Amino acid sequence: MASLSQDLSTALKSLKASGLKLTRTRRALLEVLVKEHGPFTIEELQQRLDGSCDIATVYRNMTAFGEFGLVRPCDFGDGLTRYEWAHSHEHHHHIICQRCRLVEELEHCVVEELEQLVASRGYSNVSHRLEFYGLCQNCQT
């Protein structure tokens, strides 16, 4: 597994390769995304930057990161888009608490075999998304 500094270095190289200028805000956003993994709402990202930029700046940067495939948007059905660094770790799914909205990653993916079946039918760039919903242990009491 890559170290945190290697992951951040990779993130900075990905940003440079995208053609986007490396600003202080973009670097700070990358550090949050790489170190804390996410997924994060725009508001959560802005809070983690300690108010050093406004919400519109975070939104514009996440939109730009998304256009270049640097972040992956996540929609958990609550009207909020969350973002996670697209290159930080292997394919995974999420489980979301229906009450407190806690989001946890599930590393194991049994759907990849089905993805290969779809590809065998001539489809290219095959991908999937899968989220699970339930009550976390804290919300069950």
PDB file of C-alpha atoms in Angstrom:
ATOM      1  CA  MET A   1       0.000   0.000   0.000  1.00  0.00           C
ATOM      2  CA  ALA A   2       1.316   3.452  -0.886  1.00  0.00           C
ATOM      3  CA  SER A   3       2.256   5.890   1.848  1.00  0.00           C
ATOM      4  CA  LEU A   4       0.314   9.074   2.455  1.00  0.00           C
ATOM      5  CA  SER A   5       3.108  11.199   0.979  1.00  0.00           C
ATOM      6  CA  GLN A   6       3.186   8.969  -2.130  1.00  0.00           C
ATOM      7  CA  ASP A   7      -0.595   9.274  -2.470  1.00  0.00           C
ATOM      8  CA  LEU A   8      -0.390  13.065  -2.186  1.00  0.00           C
ATOM      9  CA  SER A   9       2.464  13.161  -4.698  1.00  0.00           C
ATOM     10  CA  THR A  10       0.360  11.087  -7.107  1.00  0.00           C
ATOM     11  CA  ALA A  11      -2.593  13.431  -6.553  1.00  0.00           C
ATOM     12  CA  LEU A  12      -0.450  16.487  -7.300  1.00  0.00           C
ATOM     13  CA  LYS A  13       0.911  14.832 -10.461  1.00  0.00           C
ATOM     14  CA  SER A  14      -2.645  13.996 -11.564  1.00  0.00           C
ATOM     15  CA  LEU A  15      -3.660  17.615 -11.040  1.00  0.00           C
ATOM     16  CA  LYS A  16      -0.675  18.836 -13.057  1.00  0.00           C
ATOM     17  CA  ALA A  17      -1.408  16.337 -15.858  1.00  0.00           C
ATOM     18  CA  SER A  18      -4.996  17.627 -16.032  1.00  0.00           C
ATOM     19  CA  GLY A  19      -3.704  21.075 -16.940  1.00  0.00           C
ATOM     20  CA  LEU A  20      -5.262  22.713 -13.887  1.00  0.00           C
ATOM     21  CA  LYS A  21      -3.077  25.238 -12.085  1.00  0.00           C
ATOM     22  CA  LEU A  22      -1.933  24.211  -8.608  1.00  0.00           C
ATOM     23  CA  THR A  23      -3.329  26.863  -6.267  1.00  0.00           C
ATOM     24  CA  ARG A  24      -3.195  26.881  -2.464  1.00  0.00           C
ATOM     25  CA  THR A  25      -6.885  25.996  -2.339  1.00  0.00           C
ATOM     26  CA  ARG A  26      -6.518  23.100  -4.778  1.00  0.00           C
ATOM     27  CA  ARG A  27      -3.539  21.742  -2.872  1.00  0.00           C
ATOM     28  CA  ALA A  28      -5.470  21.998   0.410  1.00  0.00           C
ATOM     29  CA  LEU A  29      -8.471  20.219  -1.141  1.00  0.00           C
ATOM     30  CA  LEU A  30      -6.227  17.448  -2.473  1.00  0.00           C
ATOM     31  CA  GLU A  31      -4.661  17.015   0.956  1.00  0.00           C
ATOM     32  CA  VAL A  32      -8.084  16.606   2.567  1.00  0.00           C
ATOM     33  CA  LEU A  33      -9.294  14.189  -0.117  1.00  0.00           C
ATOM     34  CA  VAL A  34      -6.139  12.060   0.010  1.00  0.00           C
ATOM     35  CA  LYS A  35      -5.590  12.066   3.786  1.00  0.00           C
ATOM     36  CA  GLU A  36      -9.176  11.679   4.938  1.00  0.00           C
ATOM     37  CA  HIS A  37     -10.539   9.733   1.937  1.00  0.00           C
ATOM     38  CA  GLY A  38     -14.134  10.955   2.108  1.00  0.00           C
ATOM     39  CA  PRO A  39     -16.597  11.071   0.538  1.00  0.00           C
ATOM     40  CA  PHE A  40     -17.287  14.692   1.529  1.00  0.00           C
ATOM     41  CA  THR A  41     -19.990  17.223   0.749  1.00  0.00           C
ATOM     42  CA  ILE A  42     -18.940  20.666  -0.461  1.00  0.00           C
ATOM     43  CA  GLU A  43     -19.761  22.036   3.009  1.00  0.00           C
ATOM     44  CA  GLU A  44     -17.659  19.372   4.750  1.00  0.00           C
ATOM     45  CA  LEU A  45     -14.705  20.158   2.505  1.00  0.00           C
ATOM     46  CA  GLN A  46     -15.028  23.873   3.202  1.00  0.00           C
ATOM     47  CA  GLN A  47     -15.137  23.201   6.955  1.00  0.00           C
ATOM     48  CA  ARG A  48     -11.973  21.110   6.709  1.00  0.00           C
ATOM     49  CA  LEU A  49     -10.252  24.071   5.052  1.00  0.00           C
ATOM     50  CA  ASP A  50     -11.083  26.094   8.189  1.00  0.00           C
ATOM     51  CA  GLY A  51     -12.994  28.693   6.212  1.00  0.00           C
ATOM     52  CA  SER A  52      -9.909  29.703   4.216  1.00  0.00           C
ATOM     53  CA  CYS A  53     -12.087  29.943   1.101  1.00  0.00           C
ATOM     54  CA  ASP A  54     -15.756  30.373   0.352  1.00  0.00           C
ATOM     55  CA  ILE A  55     -18.202  27.644  -0.555  1.00  0.00           C
ATOM     56  CA  ALA A  56     -18.390  28.745  -4.204  1.00  0.00           C
ATOM     57  CA  THR A  57     -14.628  28.292  -4.588  1.00  0.00           C
ATOM     58  CA  VAL A  58     -14.821  24.754  -3.203  1.00  0.00           C
ATOM     59  CA  TYR A  59     -17.756  24.005  -5.516  1.00  0.00           C
ATOM     60  CA  ARG A  60     -15.923  25.326  -8.604  1.00  0.00           C
ATOM     61  CA  ASN A  61     -12.804  23.343  -7.760  1.00  0.00           C
ATOM     62  CA  MET A  62     -14.696  20.107  -7.165  1.00  0.00           C
ATOM     63  CA  THR A  63     -16.544  20.620 -10.456  1.00  0.00           C
ATOM     64  CA  ALA A  64     -13.203  21.115 -12.232  1.00  0.00           C
ATOM     65  CA  PHE A  65     -11.700  18.076 -10.479  1.00  0.00           C
ATOM     66  CA  GLY A  66     -14.730  16.042 -11.596  1.00  0.00           C
ATOM     67  CA  GLU A  67     -14.427  17.155 -15.218  1.00  0.00           C
ATOM     68  CA  PHE A  68     -10.855  15.843 -15.280  1.00  0.00           C
ATOM     69  CA  GLY A  69     -11.704  12.593 -13.488  1.00  0.00           C
ATOM     70  CA  LEU A  70      -9.763  13.529 -10.368  1.00  0.00           C
ATOM     71  CA  VAL A  71     -12.723  13.054  -8.030  1.00  0.00           C
ATOM     72  CA  ARG A  72     -15.665  10.691  -8.102  1.00  0.00           C
ATOM     73  CA  PRO A  73     -19.087  12.145  -7.212  1.00  0.00           C
ATOM     74  CA  CYS A  74     -21.226  10.018  -4.911  1.00  0.00           C
ATOM     75  CA  ASP A  75     -25.007  10.350  -4.672  1.00  0.00           C
ATOM     76  CA  PHE A  76     -26.550   8.628  -1.664  1.00  0.00           C
ATOM     77  CA  GLY A  77     -30.124   9.712  -2.354  1.00  0.00           C
ATOM     78  CA  ASP A  78     -30.277  12.556   0.163  1.00  0.00           C
ATOM     79  CA  GLY A  79     -29.911  15.426  -2.299  1.00  0.00           C
ATOM     80  CA  LEU A  80     -26.252  16.054  -1.432  1.00  0.00           C
ATOM     81  CA  THR A  81     -23.393  15.241  -3.766  1.00  0.00           C
ATOM     82  CA  ARG A  82     -20.295  13.950  -2.036  1.00  0.00           C
ATOM     83  CA  TYR A  83     -16.839  13.691  -3.555  1.00  0.00           C
ATOM     84  CA  GLU A  84     -13.958  11.309  -3.051  1.00  0.00           C
ATOM     85  CA  TRP A  85     -10.507  11.160  -4.620  1.00  0.00           C
ATOM     86  CA  ALA A  86     -10.855   8.917  -7.659  1.00  0.00           C
ATOM     87  CA  HIS A  87      -7.341   7.464  -7.547  1.00  0.00           C
ATOM     88  CA  SER A  88      -6.735   6.923  -3.853  1.00  0.00           C
ATOM     89  CA  HIS A  89      -7.645   3.274  -3.527  1.00  0.00           C
ATOM     90  CA  GLU A  90      -9.187   0.291  -5.207  1.00  0.00           C
ATOM     91  CA  HIS A  91     -12.777   0.048  -6.356  1.00  0.00           C
ATOM     92  CA  HIS A  92     -15.151  -0.047  -3.415  1.00  0.00           C
ATOM     93  CA  HIS A  93     -18.755   0.413  -2.363  1.00  0.00           C
ATOM     94  CA  HIS A  94     -20.367   2.269   0.519  1.00  0.00           C
ATOM     95  CA  ILE A  95     -22.764   1.485   3.321  1.00  0.00           C
ATOM     96  CA  ILE A  96     -24.728   4.497   4.539  1.00  0.00           C
ATOM     97  CA  CYS A  97     -26.577   4.802   7.833  1.00  0.00           C
ATOM     98  CA  GLN A  98     -30.142   5.880   7.126  1.00  0.00           C
ATOM     99  CA  ARG A  99     -30.360   7.853  10.353  1.00  0.00           C
ATOM    100  CA  CYS A 100     -27.011   9.591  11.055  1.00  0.00           C
ATOM    101  CA  ARG A 101     -25.680   9.407   7.445  1.00  0.00           C
ATOM    102  CA  LEU A 102     -22.402   7.743   8.518  1.00  0.00           C
ATOM    103  CA  VAL A 103     -20.636   6.474   5.388  1.00  0.00           C
ATOM    104  CA  GLU A 104     -18.304   3.484   5.513  1.00  0.00           C
ATOM    105  CA  GLU A 105     -16.362   1.835   2.708  1.00  0.00           C
ATOM    106  CA  LEU A 106     -16.808  -1.788   1.737  1.00  0.00           C
ATOM    107  CA  GLU A 107     -13.619  -2.980   0.037  1.00  0.00           C
ATOM    108  CA  HIS A 108     -14.871  -6.314  -1.270  1.00  0.00           C
ATOM    109  CA  CYS A 109     -16.774  -6.286  -4.568  1.00  0.00           C
ATOM    110  CA  VAL A 110     -18.629  -9.363  -5.775  1.00  0.00           C
ATOM    111  CA  VAL A 111     -20.164  -7.494  -8.730  1.00  0.00           C
ATOM    112  CA  GLU A 112     -16.904  -7.344 -10.717  1.00  0.00           C
ATOM    113  CA  GLU A 113     -17.636 -10.809 -12.132  1.00  0.00           C
ATOM    114  CA  LEU A 114     -20.928  -9.487 -13.556  1.00  0.00           C
ATOM    115  CA  GLU A 115     -19.046  -6.518 -14.983  1.00  0.00           C
ATOM    116  CA  GLN A 116     -16.806  -8.955 -16.882  1.00  0.00           C
ATOM    117  CA  LEU A 117     -19.903 -10.732 -18.207  1.00  0.00           C
ATOM    118  CA  VAL A 118     -21.252  -7.422 -19.529  1.00  0.00           C
ATOM    119  CA  ALA A 119     -17.890  -6.690 -21.163  1.00  0.00           C
ATOM    120  CA  SER A 120     -17.957 -10.121 -22.814  1.00  0.00           C
ATOM    121  CA  ARG A 121     -21.099  -8.996 -24.646  1.00  0.00           C
ATOM    122  CA  GLY A 122     -19.128  -6.304 -26.429  1.00  0.00           C
ATOM    123  CA  TYR A 123     -19.609  -3.349 -24.091  1.00  0.00           C
ATOM    124  CA  SER A 124     -16.594  -1.174 -23.328  1.00  0.00           C
ATOM    125  CA  ASN A 125     -15.770   1.111 -20.402  1.00  0.00           C
ATOM    126  CA  VAL A 126     -18.007  -0.999 -18.182  1.00  0.00           C
ATOM    127  CA  SER A 127     -18.444   0.200 -14.614  1.00  0.00           C
ATOM    128  CA  HIS A 128     -20.976   0.021 -11.816  1.00  0.00           C
ATOM    129  CA  ARG A 129     -21.990   1.665  -8.550  1.00  0.00           C
ATOM    130  CA  LEU A 130     -23.556  -0.027  -5.597  1.00  0.00           C
ATOM    131  CA  GLU A 131     -24.481   1.404  -2.204  1.00  0.00           C
ATOM    132  CA  PHE A 132     -26.040  -0.288   0.800  1.00  0.00           C
ATOM    133  CA  TYR A 133     -28.287   1.421   3.343  1.00  0.00           C
ATOM    134  CA  GLY A 134     -29.062   0.405   6.913  1.00  0.00           C
ATOM    135  CA  LEU A 135     -28.741   1.478  10.539  1.00  0.00           C
ATOM    136  CA  CYS A 136     -25.256   1.636  12.051  1.00  0.00           C
ATOM    137  CA  GLN A 137     -24.673   0.092  15.482  1.00  0.00           C
ATOM    138  CA  ASN A 138     -24.946   3.468  17.250  1.00  0.00           C
ATOM    139  CA  CYS A 139     -28.331   4.223  15.660  1.00  0.00           C
ATOM    140  CA  GLN A 140     -29.791   0.813  16.503  1.00  0.00           C
ATOM    141  CA  THR A 141     -29.967   1.620  20.202  1.00  0.00           C
TER     142      THR A 141
END
